[in-house]
Coordinates of C-alpha atoms and ligand atoms in Angstrom, one line a residue:
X146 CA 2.5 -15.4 -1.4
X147 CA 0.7 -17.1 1.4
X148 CA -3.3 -17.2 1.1
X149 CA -3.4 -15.0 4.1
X150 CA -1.3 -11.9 3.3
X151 CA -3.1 -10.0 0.6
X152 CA -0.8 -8.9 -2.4
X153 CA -0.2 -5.4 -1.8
X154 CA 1.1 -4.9 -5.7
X155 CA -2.5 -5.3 -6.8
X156 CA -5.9 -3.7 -6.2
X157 CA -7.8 -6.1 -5.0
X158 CA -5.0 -7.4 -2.3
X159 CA -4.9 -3.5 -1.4
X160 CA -9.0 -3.4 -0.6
X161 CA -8.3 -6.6 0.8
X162 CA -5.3 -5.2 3.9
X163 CA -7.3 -2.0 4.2
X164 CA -10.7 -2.5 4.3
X165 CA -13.3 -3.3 7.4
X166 CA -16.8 -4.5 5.8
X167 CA -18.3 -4.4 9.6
X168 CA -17.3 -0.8 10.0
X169 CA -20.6 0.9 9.0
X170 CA -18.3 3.5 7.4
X171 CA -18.1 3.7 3.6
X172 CA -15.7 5.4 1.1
X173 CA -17.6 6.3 -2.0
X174 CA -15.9 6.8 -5.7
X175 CA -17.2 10.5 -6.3
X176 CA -17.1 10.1 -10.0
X177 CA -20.1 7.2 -9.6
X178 CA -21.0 7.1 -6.1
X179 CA -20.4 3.3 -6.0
X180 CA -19.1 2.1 -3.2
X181 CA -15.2 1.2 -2.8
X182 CA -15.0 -0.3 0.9
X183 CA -15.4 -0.3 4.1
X184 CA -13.6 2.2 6.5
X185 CA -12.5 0.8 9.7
X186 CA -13.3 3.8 12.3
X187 CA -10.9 4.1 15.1
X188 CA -11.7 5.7 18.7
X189 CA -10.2 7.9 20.8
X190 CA -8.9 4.8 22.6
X191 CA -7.2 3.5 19.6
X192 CA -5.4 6.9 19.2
X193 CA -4.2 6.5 22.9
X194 CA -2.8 3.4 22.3
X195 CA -0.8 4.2 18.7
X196 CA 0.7 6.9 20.7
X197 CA 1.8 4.4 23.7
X198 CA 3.5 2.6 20.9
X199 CA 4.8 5.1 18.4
X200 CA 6.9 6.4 21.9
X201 CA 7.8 2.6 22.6
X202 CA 9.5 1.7 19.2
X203 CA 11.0 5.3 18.6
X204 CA 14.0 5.1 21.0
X205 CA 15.0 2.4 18.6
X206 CA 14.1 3.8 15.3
X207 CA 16.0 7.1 16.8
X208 CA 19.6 4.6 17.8
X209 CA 19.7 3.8 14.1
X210 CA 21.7 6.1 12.1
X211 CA 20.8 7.8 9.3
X212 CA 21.9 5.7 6.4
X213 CA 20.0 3.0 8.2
X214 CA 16.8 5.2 8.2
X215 CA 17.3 6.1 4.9
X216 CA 17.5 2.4 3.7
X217 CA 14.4 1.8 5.6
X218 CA 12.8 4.6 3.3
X219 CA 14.9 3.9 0.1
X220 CA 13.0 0.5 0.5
X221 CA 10.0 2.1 1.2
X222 CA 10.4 3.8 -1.9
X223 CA 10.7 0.7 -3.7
X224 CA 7.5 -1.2 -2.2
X225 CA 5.3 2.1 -3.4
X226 CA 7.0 1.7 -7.0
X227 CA 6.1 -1.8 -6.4
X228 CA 2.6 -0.8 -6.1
X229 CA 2.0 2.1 -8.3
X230 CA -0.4 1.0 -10.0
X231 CA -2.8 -1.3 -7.5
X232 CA -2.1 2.6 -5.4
X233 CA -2.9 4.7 -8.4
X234 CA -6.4 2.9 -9.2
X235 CA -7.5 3.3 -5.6
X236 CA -6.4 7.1 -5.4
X237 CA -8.2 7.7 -8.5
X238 CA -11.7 5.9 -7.3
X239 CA -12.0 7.2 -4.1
X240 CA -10.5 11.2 -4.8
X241 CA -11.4 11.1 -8.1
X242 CA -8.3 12.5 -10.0
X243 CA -7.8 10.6 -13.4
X244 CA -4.8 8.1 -13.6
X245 CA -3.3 10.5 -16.5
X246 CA -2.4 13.9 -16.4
X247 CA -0.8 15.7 -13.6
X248 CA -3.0 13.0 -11.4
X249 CA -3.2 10.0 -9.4
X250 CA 0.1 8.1 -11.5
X251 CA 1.7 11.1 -10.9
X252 CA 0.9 11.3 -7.4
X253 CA 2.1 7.8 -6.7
X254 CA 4.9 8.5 -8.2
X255 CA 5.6 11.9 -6.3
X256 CA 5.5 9.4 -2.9
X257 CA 8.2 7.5 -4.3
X258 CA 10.2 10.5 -5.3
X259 CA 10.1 12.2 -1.7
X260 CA 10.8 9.8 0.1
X261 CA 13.7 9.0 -1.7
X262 CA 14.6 12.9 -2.1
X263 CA 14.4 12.8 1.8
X264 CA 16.3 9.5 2.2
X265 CA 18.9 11.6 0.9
X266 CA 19.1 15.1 1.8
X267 CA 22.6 15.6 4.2
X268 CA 22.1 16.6 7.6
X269 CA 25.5 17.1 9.3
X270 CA 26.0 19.5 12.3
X271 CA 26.6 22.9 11.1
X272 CA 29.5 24.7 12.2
X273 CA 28.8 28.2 13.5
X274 CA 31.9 29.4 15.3
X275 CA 35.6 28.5 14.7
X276 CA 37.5 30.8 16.1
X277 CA 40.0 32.0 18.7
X278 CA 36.8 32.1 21.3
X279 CA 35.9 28.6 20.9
X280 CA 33.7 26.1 18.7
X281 CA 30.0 26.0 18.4
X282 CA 28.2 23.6 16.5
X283 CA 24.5 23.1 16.0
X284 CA 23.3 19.9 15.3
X285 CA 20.1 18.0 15.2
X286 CA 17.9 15.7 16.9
X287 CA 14.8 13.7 17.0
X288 CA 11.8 15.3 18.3
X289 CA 9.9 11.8 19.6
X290 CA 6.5 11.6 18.2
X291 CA 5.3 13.3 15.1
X292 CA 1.1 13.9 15.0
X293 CA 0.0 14.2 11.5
X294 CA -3.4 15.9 10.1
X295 CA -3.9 16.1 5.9
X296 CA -6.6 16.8 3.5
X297 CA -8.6 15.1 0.4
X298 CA -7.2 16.4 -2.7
X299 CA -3.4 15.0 -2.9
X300 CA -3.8 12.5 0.5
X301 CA -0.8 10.1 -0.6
X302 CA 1.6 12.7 -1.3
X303 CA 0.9 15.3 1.1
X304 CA 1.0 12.0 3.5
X305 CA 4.9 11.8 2.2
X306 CA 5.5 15.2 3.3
X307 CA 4.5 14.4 6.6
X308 CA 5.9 11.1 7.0
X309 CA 9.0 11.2 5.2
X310 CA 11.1 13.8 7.2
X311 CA 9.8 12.5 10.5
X312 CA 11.0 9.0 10.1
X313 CA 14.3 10.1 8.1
X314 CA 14.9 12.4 11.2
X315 CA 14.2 9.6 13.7
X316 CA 10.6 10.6 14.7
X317 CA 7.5 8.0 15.0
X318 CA 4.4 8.9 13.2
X319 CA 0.9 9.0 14.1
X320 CA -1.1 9.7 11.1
X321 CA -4.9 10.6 10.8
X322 CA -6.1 11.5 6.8
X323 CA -8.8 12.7 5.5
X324 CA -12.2 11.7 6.3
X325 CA -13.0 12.2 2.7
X326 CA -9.8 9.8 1.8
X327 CA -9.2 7.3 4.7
X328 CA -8.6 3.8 2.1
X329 CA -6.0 5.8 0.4
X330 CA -3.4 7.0 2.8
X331 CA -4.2 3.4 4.9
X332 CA -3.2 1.8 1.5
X333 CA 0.3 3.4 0.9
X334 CA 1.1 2.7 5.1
X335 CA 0.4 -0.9 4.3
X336 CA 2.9 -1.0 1.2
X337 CA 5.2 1.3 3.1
X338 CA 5.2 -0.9 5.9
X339 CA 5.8 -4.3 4.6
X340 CA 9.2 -2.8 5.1
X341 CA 9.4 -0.6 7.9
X342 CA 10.3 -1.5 11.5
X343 CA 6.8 -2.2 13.0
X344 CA 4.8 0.7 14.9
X345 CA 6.6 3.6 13.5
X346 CA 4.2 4.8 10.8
X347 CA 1.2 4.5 12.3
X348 CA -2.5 5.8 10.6
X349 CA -5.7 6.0 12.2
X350 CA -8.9 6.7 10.2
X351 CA -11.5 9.1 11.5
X352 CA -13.4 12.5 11.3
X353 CA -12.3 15.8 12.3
X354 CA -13.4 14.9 16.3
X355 CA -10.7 12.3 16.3
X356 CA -8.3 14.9 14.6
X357 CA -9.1 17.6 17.5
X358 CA -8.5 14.6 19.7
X359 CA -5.1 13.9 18.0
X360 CA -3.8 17.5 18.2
X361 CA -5.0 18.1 21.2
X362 CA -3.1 15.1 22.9
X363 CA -0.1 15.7 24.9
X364 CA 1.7 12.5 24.0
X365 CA 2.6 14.1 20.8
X366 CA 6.3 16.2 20.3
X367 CA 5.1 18.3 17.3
X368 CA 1.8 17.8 14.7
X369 CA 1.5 18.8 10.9
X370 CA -1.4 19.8 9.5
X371 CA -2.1 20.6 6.0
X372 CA -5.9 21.5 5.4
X373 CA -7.9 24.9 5.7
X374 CA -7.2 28.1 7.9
X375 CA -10.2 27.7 10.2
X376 CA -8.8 24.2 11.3
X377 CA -4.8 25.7 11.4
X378 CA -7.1 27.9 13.7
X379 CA -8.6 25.4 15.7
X380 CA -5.2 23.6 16.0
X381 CA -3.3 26.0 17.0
X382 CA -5.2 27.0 20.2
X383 CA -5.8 23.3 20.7
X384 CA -1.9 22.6 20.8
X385 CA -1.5 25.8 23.3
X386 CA -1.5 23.7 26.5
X387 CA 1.0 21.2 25.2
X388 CA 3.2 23.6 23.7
X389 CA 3.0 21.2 21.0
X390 CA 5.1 22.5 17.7
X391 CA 3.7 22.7 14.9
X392 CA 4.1 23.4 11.2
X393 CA 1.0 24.5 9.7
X394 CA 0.5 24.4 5.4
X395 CA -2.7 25.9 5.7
X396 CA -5.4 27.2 2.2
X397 CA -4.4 29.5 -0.8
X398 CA -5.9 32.3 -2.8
X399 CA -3.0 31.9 -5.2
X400 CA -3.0 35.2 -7.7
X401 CA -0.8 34.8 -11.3
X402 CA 0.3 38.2 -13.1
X403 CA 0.5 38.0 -16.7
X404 CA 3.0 41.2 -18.0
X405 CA 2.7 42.8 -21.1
X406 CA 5.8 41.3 -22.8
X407 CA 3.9 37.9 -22.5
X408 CA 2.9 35.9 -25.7
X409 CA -0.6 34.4 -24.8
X410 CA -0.5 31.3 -27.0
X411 CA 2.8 30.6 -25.6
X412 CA 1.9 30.6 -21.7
X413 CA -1.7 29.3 -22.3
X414 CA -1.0 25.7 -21.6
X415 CA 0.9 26.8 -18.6
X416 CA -1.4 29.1 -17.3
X417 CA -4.3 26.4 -17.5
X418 CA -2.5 23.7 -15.4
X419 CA -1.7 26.1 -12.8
X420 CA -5.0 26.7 -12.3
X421 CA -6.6 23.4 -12.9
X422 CA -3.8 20.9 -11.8
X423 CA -6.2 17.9 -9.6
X424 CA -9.2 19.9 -11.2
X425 CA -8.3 22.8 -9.6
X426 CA -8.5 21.2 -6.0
X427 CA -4.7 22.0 -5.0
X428 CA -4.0 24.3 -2.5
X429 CA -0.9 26.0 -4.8
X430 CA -3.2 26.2 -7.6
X431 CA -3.6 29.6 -9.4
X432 CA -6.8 31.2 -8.1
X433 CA -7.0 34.5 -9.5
X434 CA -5.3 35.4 -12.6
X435 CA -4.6 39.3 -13.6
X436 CA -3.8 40.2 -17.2
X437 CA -3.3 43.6 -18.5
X438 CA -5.7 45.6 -20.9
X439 CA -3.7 45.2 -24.2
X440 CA -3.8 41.5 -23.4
X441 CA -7.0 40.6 -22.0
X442 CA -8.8 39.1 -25.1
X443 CA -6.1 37.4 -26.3
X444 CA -5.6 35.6 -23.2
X445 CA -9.3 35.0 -22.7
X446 CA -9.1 33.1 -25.4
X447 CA -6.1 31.2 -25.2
X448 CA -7.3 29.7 -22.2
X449 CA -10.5 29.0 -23.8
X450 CA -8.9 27.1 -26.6
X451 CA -6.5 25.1 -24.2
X452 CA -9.6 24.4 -21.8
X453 CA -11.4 23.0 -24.5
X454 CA -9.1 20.3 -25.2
X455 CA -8.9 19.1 -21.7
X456 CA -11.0 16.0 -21.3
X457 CA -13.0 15.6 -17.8
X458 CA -14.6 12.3 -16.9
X459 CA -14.5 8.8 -14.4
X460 CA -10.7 8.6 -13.5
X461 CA -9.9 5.2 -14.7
X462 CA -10.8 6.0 -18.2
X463 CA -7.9 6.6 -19.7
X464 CA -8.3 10.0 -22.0
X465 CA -9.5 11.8 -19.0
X466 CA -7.2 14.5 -17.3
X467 CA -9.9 16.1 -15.4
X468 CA -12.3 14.7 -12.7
X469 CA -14.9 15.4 -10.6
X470 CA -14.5 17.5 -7.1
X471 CA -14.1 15.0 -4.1
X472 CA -17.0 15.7 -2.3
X473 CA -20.4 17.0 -2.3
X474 CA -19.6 19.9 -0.1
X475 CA -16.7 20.9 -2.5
X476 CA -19.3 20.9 -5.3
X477 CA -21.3 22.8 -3.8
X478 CA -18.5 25.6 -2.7
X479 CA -17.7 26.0 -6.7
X480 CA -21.1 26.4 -7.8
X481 CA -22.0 28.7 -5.1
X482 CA -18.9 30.9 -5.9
X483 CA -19.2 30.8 -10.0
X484 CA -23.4 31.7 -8.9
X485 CA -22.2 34.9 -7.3
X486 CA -19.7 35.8 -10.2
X487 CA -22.6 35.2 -12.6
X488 CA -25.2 37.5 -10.6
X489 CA -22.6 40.2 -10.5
X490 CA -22.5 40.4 -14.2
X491 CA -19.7 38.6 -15.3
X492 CA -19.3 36.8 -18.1
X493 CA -18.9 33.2 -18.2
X494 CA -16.3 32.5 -21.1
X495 CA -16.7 28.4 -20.7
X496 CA -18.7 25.9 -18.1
X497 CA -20.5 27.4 -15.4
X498 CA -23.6 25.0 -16.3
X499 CA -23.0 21.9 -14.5
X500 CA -25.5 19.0 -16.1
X501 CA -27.5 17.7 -12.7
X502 CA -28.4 14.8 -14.1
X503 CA -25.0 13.4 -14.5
X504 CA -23.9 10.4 -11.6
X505 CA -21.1 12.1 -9.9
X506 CA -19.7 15.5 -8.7
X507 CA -18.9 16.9 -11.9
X508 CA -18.2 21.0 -12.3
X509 CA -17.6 21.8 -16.0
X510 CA -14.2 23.6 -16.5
X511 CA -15.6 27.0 -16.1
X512 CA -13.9 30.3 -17.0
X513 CA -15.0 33.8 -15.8
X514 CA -14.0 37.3 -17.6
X515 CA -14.8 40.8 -16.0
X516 CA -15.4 40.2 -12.3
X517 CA -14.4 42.1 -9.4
X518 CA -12.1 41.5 -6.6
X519 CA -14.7 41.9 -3.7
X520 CA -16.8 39.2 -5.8
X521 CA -16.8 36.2 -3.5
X522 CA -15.2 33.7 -6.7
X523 CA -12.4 36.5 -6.2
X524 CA -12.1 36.9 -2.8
X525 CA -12.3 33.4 -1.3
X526 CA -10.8 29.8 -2.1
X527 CA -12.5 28.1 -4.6
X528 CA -10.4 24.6 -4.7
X529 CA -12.1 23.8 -8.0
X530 CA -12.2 24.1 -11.8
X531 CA -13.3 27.5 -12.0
X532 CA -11.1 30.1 -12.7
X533 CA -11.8 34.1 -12.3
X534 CA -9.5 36.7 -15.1
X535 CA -9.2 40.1 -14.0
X536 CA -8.1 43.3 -16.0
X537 CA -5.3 45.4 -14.8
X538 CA -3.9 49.1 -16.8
X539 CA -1.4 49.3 -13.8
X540 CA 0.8 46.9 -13.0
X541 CA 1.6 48.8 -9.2
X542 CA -2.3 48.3 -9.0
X543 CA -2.1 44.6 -9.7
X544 CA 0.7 43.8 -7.3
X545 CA -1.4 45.2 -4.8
X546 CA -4.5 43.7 -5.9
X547 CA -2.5 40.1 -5.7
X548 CA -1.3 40.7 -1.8
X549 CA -5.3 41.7 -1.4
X550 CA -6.1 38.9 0.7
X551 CA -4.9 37.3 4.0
X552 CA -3.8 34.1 2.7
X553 CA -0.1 34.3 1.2
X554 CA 0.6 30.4 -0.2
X555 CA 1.8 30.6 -4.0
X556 CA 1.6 33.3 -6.8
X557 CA 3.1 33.1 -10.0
X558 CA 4.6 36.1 -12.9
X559 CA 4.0 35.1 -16.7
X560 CA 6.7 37.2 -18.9
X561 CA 9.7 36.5 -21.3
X562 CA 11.8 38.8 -19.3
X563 CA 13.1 37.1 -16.8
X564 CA 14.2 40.3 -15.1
X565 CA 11.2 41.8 -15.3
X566 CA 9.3 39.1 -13.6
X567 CA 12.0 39.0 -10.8
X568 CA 11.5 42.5 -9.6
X569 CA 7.3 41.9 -9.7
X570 CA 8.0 38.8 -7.8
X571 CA 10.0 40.5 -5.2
X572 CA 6.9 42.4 -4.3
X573 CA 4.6 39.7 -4.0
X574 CA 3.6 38.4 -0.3
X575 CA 3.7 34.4 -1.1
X576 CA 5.8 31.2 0.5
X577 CA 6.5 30.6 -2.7
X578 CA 6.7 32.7 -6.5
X579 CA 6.9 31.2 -9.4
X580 CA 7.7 32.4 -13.1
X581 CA 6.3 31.1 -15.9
X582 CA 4.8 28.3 -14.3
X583 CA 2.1 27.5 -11.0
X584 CA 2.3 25.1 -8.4
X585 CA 5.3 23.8 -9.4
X586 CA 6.9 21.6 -6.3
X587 CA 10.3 20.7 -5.9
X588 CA 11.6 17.9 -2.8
X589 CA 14.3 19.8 -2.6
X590 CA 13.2 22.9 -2.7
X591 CA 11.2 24.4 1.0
X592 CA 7.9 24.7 0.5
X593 CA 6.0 26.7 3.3
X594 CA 2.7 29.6 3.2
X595 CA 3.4 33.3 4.5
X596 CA 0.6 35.0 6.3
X597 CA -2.7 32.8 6.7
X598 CA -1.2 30.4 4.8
X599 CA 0.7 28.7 7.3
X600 CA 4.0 28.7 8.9
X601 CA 7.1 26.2 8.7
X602 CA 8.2 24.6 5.9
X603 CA 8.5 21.5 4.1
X604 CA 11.0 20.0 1.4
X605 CA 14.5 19.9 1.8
X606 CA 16.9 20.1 4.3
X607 CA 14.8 22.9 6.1
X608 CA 12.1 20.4 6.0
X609 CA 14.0 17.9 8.2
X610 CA 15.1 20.6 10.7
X611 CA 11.5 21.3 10.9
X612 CA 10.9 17.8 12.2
X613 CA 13.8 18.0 14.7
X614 CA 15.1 19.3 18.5
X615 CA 18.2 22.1 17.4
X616 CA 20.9 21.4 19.9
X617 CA 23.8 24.0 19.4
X618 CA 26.7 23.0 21.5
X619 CA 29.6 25.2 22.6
X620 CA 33.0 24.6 23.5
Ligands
NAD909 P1 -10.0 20.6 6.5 O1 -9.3 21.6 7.3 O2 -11.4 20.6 6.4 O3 -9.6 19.1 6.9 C1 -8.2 18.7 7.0 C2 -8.1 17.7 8.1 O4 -8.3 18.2 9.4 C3 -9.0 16.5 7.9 O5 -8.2 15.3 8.2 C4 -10.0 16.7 9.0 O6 -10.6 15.5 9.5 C5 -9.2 17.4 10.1 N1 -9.9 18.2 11.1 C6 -11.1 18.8 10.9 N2 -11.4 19.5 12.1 C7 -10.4 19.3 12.9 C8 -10.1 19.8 14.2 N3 -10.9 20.6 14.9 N4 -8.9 19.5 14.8 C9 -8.0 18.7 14.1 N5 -8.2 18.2 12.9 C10 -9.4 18.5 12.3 O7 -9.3 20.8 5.0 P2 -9.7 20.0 3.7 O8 -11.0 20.5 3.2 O9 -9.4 18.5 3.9 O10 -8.5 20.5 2.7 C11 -8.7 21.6 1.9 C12 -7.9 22.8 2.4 O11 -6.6 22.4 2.6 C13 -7.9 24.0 1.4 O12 -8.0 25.2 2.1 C14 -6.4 23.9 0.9 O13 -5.9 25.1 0.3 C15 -5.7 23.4 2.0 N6 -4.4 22.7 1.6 C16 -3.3 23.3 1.9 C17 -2.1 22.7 1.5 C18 -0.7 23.4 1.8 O14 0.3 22.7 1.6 N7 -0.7 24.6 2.3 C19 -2.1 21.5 0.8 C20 -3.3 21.0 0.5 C21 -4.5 21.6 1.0

């Protein structure tokens, strides 16, 4: 290794390629507030230029074929493996998830698996008429340049989703994360491109003004954006003149239906991770949980018992599989919303008393019995560890208490029949249903919201089509 290229396989060598110590920009570790590095902060100039050279190098990355793009990301694959652990200790410092548990290692390790999922996912031209009329065949093509917007809470791997189809498909990326997680996304580029062609994966760190700049700029073929609904909101009418396309994976209010058949102590465990997977900061996460009358208690308690055991505390100790929320503003979201449960009347089964004078932004696990839908912990997205439990006599009543809201990502049916939980499923107005687990992602299986949740999908072959130009062509 030569003293000037920093060893991306180690944290230090990391801090070292990513950093800027004359930015004036710092990313803080919210479990202590101590200070991880310097953010370099890139203009509206700089974002000009990654776009003048994300379209210069993509005619080239677009003449390779696809067993040479998926090498390129099969490699990829194996620098972030490489690095798992130097990219693991710097995702849990500056978000805050612990390296165990369903958390930063995993994370990494989700990055690796993508982009190796999408390295090999077929994408032949699809045959649509043989017949005694003629041939037609659809097939599929690079868009150009790929704009790419993503949020704090799983930065490196929702990064994969963005990144990983577009390049496999023959895209260039321009890539601007977080505010909140800038040194982690810039981290995994680095590893990714000690192997990629150069100027095809391209990140530039900034706030939201140079994310409106971003999807607002007319060099770009099509722009992702994972984050909230306001700012799907504010993309959408700011791609409007450019006819930019866009696939939008926008917030969650994520209800799970427990049925009667269920066995409480059986589906606890489950039931807890769906709601408090990355400390309940995951936009599939189970929000809202409905359980019937002859149930309740039993559940309630369950949970109780299961929460208990769950450690929360600074990521990089080992035994913790909680951590704190990412931000201050996050914090203050969860505490607000388990306030306004409390004033109603509910009861607070666990947490809900956050101790001030810890360093940090540290929410107790909290768990709330007997509170109504219309209560704001209820109605909006908490995207924290604080989970409401509602009562339900009618099952009809509970469907239709679970499409309640305008967001539609995830929702999830807890029962031993598997029949049973089919036909509830059927009636419930999410991207995605799951049974007998939450938030449970799949590369290969699509992945997309349904009403205020967003629209296109990721994962899977339908997540490279959703990165490409169709061309059907007849003959
Ligand atoms: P956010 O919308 O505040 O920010 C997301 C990104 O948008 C950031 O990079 C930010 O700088 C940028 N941004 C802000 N204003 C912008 C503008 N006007 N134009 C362009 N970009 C702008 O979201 P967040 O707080 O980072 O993330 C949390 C939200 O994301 C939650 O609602 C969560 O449910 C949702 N989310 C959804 C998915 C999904 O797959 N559907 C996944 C993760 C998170």
């Amino acid at each position: 290794m030569n003293a000037q290229t920093p060893d991306l396989t180690t944290y230090q060598g990391l801090l070292e390629a990513v950093t800027d110590a004359h930015s004036g920009w710092e990313s803080k570790d919210p479990a202590t507030g101590e200070v991880i590095g310097g953010v370099p902060q890139r203009s509206v100039g700089d974002l000009d230029a990654a776009v003048v050279r994300a379209r210069e190098v993509q005619p080239a990355w677009a003449a390779k074929t696809h067993e040479e793009r998926s090498a390129a990301l099969n490699a990829a694959a194996d620098a972030i493996e490489a690095s798992a652990e130097a990219l693991a200790e710097l995702l849990s410092r500056e978000q805050g998830k612990p390296l165990n548990g369903p958390n930063a290692r995993f994370e990494v390790g989700g990055c690796a698996a993508w982009t190796r999922a999408n390295a090999a996912f077929p994408i032949e031209p699809e045959t649509l008429v043989d017949d005694d009329s003629g041939t037609a065949q659809l097939e599929w093509m690079p868009l150009g340049v790929v704009g790419a917007v993503g949020p704090w809470n799983w930065p490196m791997l929702i990064s994969i989703w963005q990144i990983a189809p577009s390049l496999r498909m023959g895209n260039t990326v321009v890539l601007k994360p977080s505010e909140h997680t800038p040194l982690s996304v810039l981290a995994l580029a680095a590893v990714m491109n000690q192997v990629l062609p150069e100027g095809v994966l391209q990140v530039l760190t900034g706030d939201g003004e140079l994310g409106a700049a971003l999807t607002s700029h007319e060099g770009f073929d099509k722009i992702t954006f994972t984050g909230s609904v306001s700012t799907g909101q504010a993309i959408m009418r700011a791609a409007a003149d450019n006819l930019t396309r866009l696939t939008l994976e926008l917030g969650g209010n994520d209800a799970g239906i427990v049925l009667d058949d269920a066995d409480p102590a059986a589906i606890a465990e489950g039931l807890f991770w769906g709601a408090f997977i990355n400390t309940g900061q995951t936009c599939a996460a189970m929000k809202r949980l409905y359980v019937p009358d002859s149930l309740y208690d039993q559940v309630c308690e369950a949970l109780v018992d299961i929460a208990r055991q769950m450690p929360m505390g600074v990521g990089l100790e080992e035994q913790n599989v909680l951590g704190p929320l990412q931000n201050r503003s996050q914090y203050e979201i969860v505490a607000r919303l388990v306030e306004a449960a409390r004033s109603s009347g509910a009861r607070i089964l666990l947490g809900g008393d956050p101790d001030e004078s810890q360093a940090g932004n540290f929410y107790p696990t909290t768990l709330v019995a007997d509170v109504d839908d219309e209560n704001p912990l209820v109605a909006e997205e908490q995207f924290g560890p604080a989970l409401p439990i509602m009562r339900y006599s009618d099952l009809d009543d509970a469907v239709a208490r679970a499409n309640g809201v305008e967001v539609g990502l995830g929702a999830s049916v807890w029962s031993p029949n598997i029949d049973r939980a089919r036909e509830v499923a059927s009636r419930l107005q999410a991207g995605t249903v799951w049974i007998n687990k939450h938030g449970a992602i799949d590369p290969r299986v699509p992945f997309g919201g349904a009403k205020s949740s967003g629209f296109g999908l990721e994962f899977g072959v339908e997540g490279l089509k959703a990165v490409a130009q169709p061309r059907a062509i007849s003959w």
